[in-house]
mmCIF file of C-alpha atoms and ligand atoms in Angstrom:
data_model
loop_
_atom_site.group_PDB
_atom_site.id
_atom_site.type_symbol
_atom_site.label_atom_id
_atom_site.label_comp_id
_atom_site.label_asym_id
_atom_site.label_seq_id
_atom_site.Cartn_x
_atom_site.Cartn_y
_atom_site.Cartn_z
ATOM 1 C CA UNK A 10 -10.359 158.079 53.589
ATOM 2 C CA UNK A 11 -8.174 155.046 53.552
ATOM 3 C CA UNK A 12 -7.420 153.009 57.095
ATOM 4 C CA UNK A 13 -4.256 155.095 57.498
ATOM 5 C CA UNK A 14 -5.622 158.134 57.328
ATOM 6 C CA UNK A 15 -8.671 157.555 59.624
ATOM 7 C CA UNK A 16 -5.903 156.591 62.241
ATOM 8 C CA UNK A 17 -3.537 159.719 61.727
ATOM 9 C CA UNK A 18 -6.864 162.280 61.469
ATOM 10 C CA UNK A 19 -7.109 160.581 65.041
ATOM 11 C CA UNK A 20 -3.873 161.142 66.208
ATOM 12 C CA UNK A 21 -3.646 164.404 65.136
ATOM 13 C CA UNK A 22 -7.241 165.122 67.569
ATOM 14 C CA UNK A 23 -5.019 163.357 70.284
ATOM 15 C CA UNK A 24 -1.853 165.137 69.817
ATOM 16 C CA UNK A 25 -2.441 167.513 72.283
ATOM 17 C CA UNK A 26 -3.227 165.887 75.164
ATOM 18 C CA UNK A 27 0.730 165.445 76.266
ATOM 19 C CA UNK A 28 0.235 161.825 76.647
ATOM 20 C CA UNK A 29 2.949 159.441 76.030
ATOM 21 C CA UNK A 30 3.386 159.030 72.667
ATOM 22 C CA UNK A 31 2.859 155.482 72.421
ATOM 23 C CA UNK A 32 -0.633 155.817 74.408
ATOM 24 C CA UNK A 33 -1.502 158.717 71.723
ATOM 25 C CA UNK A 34 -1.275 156.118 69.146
ATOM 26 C CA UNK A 35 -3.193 153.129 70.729
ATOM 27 C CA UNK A 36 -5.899 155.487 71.790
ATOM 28 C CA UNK A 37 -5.733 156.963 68.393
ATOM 29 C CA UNK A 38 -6.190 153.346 66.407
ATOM 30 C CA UNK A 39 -8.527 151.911 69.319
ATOM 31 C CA UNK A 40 -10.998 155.389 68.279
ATOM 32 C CA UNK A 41 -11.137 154.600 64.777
ATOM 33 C CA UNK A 42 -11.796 150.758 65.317
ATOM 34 C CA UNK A 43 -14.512 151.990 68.040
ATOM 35 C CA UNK A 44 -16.426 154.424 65.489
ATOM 36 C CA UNK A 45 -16.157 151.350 63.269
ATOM 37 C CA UNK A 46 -13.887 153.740 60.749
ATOM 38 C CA UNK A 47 -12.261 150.758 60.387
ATOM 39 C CA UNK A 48 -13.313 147.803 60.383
ATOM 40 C CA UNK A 49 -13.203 143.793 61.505
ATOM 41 C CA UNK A 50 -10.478 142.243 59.122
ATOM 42 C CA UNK A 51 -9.350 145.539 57.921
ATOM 43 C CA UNK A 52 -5.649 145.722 57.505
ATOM 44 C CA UNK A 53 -3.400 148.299 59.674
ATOM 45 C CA UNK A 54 -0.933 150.099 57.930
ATOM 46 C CA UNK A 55 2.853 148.599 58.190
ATOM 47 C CA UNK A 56 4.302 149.399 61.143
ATOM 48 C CA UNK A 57 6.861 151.163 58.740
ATOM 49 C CA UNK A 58 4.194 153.390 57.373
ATOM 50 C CA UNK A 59 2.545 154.521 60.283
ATOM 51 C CA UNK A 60 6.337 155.768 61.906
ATOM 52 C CA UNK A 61 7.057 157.565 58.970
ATOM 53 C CA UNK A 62 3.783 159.115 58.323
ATOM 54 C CA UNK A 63 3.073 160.119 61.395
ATOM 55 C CA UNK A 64 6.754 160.935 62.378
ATOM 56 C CA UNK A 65 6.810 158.473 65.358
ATOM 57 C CA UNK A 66 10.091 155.495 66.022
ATOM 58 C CA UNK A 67 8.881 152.242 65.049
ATOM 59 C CA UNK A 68 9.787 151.310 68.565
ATOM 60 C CA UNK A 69 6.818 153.683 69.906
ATOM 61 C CA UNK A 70 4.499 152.229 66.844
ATOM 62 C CA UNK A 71 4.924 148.603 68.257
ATOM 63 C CA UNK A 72 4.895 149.259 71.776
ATOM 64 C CA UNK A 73 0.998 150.510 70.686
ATOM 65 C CA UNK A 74 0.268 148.096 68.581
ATOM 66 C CA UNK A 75 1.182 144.831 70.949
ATOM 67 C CA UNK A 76 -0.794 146.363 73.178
ATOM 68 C CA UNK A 77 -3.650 146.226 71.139
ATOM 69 C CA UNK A 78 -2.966 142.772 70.521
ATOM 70 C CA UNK A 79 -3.268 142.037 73.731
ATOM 71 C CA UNK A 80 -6.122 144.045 74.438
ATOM 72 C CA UNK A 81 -7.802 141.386 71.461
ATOM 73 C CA UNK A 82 -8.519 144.712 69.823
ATOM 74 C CA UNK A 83 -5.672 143.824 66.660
ATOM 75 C CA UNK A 84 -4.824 140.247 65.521
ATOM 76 C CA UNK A 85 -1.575 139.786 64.073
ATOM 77 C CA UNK A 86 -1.258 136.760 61.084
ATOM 78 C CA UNK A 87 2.395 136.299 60.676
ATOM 79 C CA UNK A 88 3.869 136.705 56.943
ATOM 80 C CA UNK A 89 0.867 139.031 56.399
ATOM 81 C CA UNK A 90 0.247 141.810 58.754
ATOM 82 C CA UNK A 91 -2.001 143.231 61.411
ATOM 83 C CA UNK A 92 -5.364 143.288 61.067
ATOM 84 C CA UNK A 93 -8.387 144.598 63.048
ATOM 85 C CA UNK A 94 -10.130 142.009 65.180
ATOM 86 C CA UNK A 95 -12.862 139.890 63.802
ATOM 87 C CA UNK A 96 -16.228 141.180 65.982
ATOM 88 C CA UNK A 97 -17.922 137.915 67.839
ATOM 89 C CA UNK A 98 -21.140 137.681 67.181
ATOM 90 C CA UNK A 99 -22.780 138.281 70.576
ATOM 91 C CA UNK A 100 -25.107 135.765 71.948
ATOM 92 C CA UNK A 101 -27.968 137.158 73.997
ATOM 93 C CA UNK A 102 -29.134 135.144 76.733
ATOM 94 C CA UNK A 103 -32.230 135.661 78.524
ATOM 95 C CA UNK A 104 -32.001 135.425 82.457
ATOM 96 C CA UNK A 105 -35.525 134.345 83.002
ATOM 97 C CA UNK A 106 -35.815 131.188 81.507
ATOM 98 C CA UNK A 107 -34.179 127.780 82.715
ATOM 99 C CA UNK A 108 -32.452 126.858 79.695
ATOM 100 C CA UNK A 109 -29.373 124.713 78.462
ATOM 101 C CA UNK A 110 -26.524 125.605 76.986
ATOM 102 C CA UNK A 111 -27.383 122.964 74.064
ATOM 103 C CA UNK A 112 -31.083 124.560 73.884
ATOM 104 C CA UNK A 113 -30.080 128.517 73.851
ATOM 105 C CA UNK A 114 -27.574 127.703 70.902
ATOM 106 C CA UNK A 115 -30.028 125.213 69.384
ATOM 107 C CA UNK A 116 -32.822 128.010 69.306
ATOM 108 C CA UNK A 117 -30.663 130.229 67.084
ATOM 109 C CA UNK A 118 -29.349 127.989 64.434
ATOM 110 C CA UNK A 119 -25.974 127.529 65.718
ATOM 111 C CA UNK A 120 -24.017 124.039 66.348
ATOM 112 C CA UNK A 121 -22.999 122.674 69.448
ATOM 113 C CA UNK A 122 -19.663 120.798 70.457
ATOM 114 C CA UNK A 123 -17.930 120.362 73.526
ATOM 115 C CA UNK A 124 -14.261 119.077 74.273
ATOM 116 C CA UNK A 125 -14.436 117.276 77.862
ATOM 117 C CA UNK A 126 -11.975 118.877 80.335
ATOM 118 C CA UNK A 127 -12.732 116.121 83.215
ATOM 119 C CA UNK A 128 -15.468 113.866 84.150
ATOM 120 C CA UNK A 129 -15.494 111.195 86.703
ATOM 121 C CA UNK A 130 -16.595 110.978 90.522
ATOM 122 C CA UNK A 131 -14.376 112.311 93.043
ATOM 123 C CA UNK A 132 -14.791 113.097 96.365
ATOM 124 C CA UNK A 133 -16.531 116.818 97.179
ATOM 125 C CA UNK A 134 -14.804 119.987 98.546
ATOM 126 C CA UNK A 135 -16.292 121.453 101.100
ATOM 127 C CA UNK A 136 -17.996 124.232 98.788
ATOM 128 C CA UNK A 137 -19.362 121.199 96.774
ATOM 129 C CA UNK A 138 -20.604 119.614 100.080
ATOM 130 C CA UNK A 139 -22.081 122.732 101.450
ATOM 131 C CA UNK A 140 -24.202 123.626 98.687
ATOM 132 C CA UNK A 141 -25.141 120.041 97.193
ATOM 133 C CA UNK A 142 -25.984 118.638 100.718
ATOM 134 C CA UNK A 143 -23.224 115.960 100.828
ATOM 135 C CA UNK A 144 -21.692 114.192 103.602
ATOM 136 C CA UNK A 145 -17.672 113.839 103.432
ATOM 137 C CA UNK A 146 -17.986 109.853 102.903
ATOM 138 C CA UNK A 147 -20.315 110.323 99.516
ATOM 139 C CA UNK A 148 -18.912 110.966 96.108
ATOM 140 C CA UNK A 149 -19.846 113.542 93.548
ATOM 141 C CA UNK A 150 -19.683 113.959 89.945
ATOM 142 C CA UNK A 151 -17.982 116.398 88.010
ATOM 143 C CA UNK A 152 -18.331 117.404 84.328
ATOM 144 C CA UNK A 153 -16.389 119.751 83.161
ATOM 145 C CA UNK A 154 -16.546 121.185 79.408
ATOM 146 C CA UNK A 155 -15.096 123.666 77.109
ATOM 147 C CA UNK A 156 -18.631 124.358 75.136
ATOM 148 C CA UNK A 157 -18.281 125.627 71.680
ATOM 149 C CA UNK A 158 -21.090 127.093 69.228
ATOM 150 C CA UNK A 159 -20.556 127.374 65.700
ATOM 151 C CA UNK A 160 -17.123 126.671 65.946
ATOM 152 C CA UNK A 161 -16.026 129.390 68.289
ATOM 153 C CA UNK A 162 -15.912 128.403 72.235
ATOM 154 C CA UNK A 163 -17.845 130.549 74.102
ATOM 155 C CA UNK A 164 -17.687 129.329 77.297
ATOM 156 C CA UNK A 165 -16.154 126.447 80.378
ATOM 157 C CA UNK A 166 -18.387 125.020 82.311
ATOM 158 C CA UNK A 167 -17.692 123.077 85.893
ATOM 159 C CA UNK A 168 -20.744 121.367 87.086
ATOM 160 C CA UNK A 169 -20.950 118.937 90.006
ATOM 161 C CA UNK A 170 -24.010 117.037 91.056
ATOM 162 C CA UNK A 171 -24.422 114.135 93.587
ATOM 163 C CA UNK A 172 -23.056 110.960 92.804
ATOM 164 C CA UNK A 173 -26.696 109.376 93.498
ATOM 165 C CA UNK A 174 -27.888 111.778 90.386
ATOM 166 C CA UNK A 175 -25.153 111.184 87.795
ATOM 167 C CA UNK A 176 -23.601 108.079 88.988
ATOM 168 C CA UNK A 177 -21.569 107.098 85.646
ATOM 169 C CA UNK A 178 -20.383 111.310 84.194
ATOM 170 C CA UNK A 179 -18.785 109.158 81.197
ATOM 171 C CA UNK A 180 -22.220 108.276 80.079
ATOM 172 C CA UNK A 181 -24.178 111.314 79.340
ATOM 173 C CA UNK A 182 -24.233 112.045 76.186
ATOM 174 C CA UNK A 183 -23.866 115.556 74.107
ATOM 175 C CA UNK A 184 -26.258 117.571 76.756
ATOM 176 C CA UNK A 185 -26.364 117.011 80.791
ATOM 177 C CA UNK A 186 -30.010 118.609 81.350
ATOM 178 C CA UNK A 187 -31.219 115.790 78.707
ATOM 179 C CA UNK A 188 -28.754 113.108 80.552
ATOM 180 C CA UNK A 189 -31.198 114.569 83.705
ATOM 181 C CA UNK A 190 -34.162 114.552 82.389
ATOM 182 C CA UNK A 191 -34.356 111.449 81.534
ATOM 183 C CA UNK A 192 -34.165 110.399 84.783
ATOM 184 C CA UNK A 193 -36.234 112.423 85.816
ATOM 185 C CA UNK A 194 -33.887 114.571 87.306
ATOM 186 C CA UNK A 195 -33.957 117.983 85.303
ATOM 187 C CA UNK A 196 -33.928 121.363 87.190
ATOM 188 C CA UNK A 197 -36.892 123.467 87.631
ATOM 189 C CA UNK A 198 -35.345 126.308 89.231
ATOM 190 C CA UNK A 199 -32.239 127.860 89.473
ATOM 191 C CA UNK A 200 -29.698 130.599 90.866
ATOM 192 C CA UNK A 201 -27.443 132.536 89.169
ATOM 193 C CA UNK A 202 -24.362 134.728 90.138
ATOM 194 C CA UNK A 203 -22.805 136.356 87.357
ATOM 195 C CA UNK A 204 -19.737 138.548 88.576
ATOM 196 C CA UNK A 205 -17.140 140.237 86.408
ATOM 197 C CA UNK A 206 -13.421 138.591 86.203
ATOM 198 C CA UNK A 207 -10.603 138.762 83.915
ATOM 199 C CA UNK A 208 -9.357 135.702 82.177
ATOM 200 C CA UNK A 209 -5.891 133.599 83.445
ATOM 201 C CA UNK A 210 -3.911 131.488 81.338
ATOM 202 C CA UNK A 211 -5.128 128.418 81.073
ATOM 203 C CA UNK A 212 -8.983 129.793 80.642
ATOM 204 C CA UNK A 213 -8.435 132.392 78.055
ATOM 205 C CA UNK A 214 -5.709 129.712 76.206
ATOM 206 C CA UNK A 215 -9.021 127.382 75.852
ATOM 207 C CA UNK A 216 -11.378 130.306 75.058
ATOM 208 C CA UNK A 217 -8.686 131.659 72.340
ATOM 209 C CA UNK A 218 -8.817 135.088 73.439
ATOM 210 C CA UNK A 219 -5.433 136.869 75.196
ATOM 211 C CA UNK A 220 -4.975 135.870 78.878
ATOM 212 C CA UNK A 221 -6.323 138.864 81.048
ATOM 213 C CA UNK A 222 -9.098 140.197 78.850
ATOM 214 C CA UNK A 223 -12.827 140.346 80.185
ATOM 215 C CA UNK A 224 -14.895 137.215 81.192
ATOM 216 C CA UNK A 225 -17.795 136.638 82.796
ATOM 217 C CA UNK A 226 -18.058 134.310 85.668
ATOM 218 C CA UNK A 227 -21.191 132.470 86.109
ATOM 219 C CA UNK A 228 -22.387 130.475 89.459
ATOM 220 C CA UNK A 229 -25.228 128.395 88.936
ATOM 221 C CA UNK A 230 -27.427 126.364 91.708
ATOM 222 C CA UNK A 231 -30.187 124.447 90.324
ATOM 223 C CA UNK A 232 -33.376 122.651 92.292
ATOM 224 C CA UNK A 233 -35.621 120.184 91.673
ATOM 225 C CA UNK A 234 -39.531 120.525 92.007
ATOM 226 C CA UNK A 235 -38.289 119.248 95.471
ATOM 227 C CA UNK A 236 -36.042 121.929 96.305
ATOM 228 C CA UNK A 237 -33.671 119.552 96.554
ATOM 229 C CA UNK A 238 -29.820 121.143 95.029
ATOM 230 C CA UNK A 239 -29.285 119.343 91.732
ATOM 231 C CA UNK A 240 -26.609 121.068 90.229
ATOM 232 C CA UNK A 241 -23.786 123.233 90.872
ATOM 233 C CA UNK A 242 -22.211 124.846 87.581
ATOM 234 C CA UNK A 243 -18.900 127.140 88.086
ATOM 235 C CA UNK A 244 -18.584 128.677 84.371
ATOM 236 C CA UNK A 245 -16.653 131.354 82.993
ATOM 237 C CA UNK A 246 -17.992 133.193 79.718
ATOM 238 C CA UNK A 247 -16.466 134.962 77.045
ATOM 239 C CA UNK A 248 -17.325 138.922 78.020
ATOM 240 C CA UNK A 249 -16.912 139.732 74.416
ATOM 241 C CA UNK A 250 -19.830 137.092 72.784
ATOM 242 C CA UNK A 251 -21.980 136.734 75.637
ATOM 243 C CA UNK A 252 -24.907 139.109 76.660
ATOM 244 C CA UNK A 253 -27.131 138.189 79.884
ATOM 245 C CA UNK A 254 -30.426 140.025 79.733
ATOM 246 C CA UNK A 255 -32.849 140.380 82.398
ATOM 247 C CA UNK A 256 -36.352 141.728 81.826
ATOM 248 C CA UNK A 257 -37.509 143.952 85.144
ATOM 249 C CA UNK A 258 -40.598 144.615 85.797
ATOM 250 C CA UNK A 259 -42.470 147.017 88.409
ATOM 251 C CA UNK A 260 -44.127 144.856 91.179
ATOM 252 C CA UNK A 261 -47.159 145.076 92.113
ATOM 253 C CA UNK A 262 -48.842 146.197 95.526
ATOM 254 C CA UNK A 263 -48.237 143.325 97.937
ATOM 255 C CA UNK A 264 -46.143 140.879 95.637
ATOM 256 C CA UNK A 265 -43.644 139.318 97.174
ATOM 257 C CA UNK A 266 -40.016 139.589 95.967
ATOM 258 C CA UNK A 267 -38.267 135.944 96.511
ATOM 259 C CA UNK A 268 -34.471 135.587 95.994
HETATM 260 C C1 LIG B 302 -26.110 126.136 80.811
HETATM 261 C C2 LIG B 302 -25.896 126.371 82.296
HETATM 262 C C3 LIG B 302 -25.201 125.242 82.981
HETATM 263 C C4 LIG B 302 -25.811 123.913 82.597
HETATM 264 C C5 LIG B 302 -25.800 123.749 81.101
HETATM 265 C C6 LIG B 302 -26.397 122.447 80.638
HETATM 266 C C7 LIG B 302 -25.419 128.823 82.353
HETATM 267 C C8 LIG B 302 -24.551 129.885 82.867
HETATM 268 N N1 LIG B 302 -25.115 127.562 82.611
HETATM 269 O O1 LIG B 302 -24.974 126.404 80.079
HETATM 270 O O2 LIG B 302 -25.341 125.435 84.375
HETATM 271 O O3 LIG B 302 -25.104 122.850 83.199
HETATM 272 O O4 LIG B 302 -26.536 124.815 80.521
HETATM 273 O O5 LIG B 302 -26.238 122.399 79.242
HETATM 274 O O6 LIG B 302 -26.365 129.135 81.723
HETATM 275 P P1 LIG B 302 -26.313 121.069 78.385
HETATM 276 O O7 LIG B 302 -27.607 120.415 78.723
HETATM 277 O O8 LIG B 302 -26.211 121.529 76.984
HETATM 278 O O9 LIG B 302 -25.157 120.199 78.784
#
């Protein structure tokens, strides 16, 4: 069956429902992309084709299709059509192990590049205060970065440290936990938050994907051996590359559970 007819043999399920027509259609081509019966870089057919075939206005055809677009489910290419979505490679990421970014993407082959957002020293917020232990009259350092792994950004990450830790942000190089360690200031320990969000403008703009679509938002508090607060990383994750997996086990009798 050709890409057409996988979407009308949908419709036609759908056509009973009483729906709007519009949200029969989207539901219909969203179906067949999600039982893969088509497929990433498939072409739809013209929005000409689908009206007339399945008896629709072309107004109602590309009400449902920009939504998909939107959605990041379609991808228009202008002069030659709409397409299905190219599927991200998901990148799994353990949640037991103190890694960096550089590191996890390191470990599976792909390359590493980031495009500085900011770095310099400014002086702390009160959040930044709170959690890295700074008084209002010392500075701290912020690094921010749009990181990017075989060519596709995955993520932005917003770290600030102390001052005393990362005194000059415009010298580390391509990786802050090896700008750390050699100092011998690289986190043991850490806390993470992940909560759900949906992308704004200017985030989604950077992580090419359409503003409002699903992200991940990451909060991460590192220590030192000390227990001193090292680092304090506000990131927010492409929800549709990124996988955070957590292995759980049963404890046993009279093991603790620490936070
Ligand atoms: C990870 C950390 C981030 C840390 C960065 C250092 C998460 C959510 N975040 O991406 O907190 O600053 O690694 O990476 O895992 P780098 O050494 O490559 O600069």
């Amino acid at each position: 069956m050709s890409a057409a007819d996988q979407i009308f043999a949908m419709l036609r399920e759908s056509s009973q429902s009483g729906a709007p027509l519009y949200l029969q259609l989207r539901k219909s081509i969203e179906e067949a992309v999600n039982r893969g019966l088509i497929g990433p870089g498939d072409a739809l057919p013209s929005e000409r084709d689908i009206a007339s075939k399945a008896d629709i206005s072309r107004v109602t055809v590309r009400k449902a299709v920009q939504d998909l677009v939107k959605g990041g489910v379609l991808v228009q290419r202008h002069g030659s059509g709409t397409f299905v979505a190219p599927r991200m490679e998901r990148v799994e990421q353990s949640l037991s192990r103190l890694t960096s970014f550089t590191e996890d993407m390191a470990r599976r082959g792909m390359s590493v590049r980031s495009v500085w957002l900011d770095r310099g020293l400014y002086a702390p917020s009160p959040d930044e205060m709170m959690v890295l232990g700074l008084s209002s009259t010392e500075l701290v350092a912020r690094v921010a970065r749009l990181r990017i792994a075989n060519d596709t950004p995955l993520a932005i990450e917003r770290a600030a440290l102390s001052a005393s830790v990362l005194p000059d942000p415009e010298a580390i190089g391509s990786s802050l936990y090896a700008a750390l360690g050699t100092t011998g200031n690289r986190p043991v320990r850490a806390v993470q938050r992940i909560s759900a969000t949906n992308l704004g403008d200017a985030d989604a703009r950077l992580l090419e994907v359409p503003s409002g679509v699903a992200g991940l938002q990451i909060e991460r508090i590192s220590y030192l051996a000390s227990g001193k607060v090292i680092e304090f990383t506000r990131s927010v994750y492409r929800g549709d590359a990124y996988d955070f997996v957590a292995e759980l086990r049963l404890t046993g009798p009279g093991e603790e559970i620490r936070p």
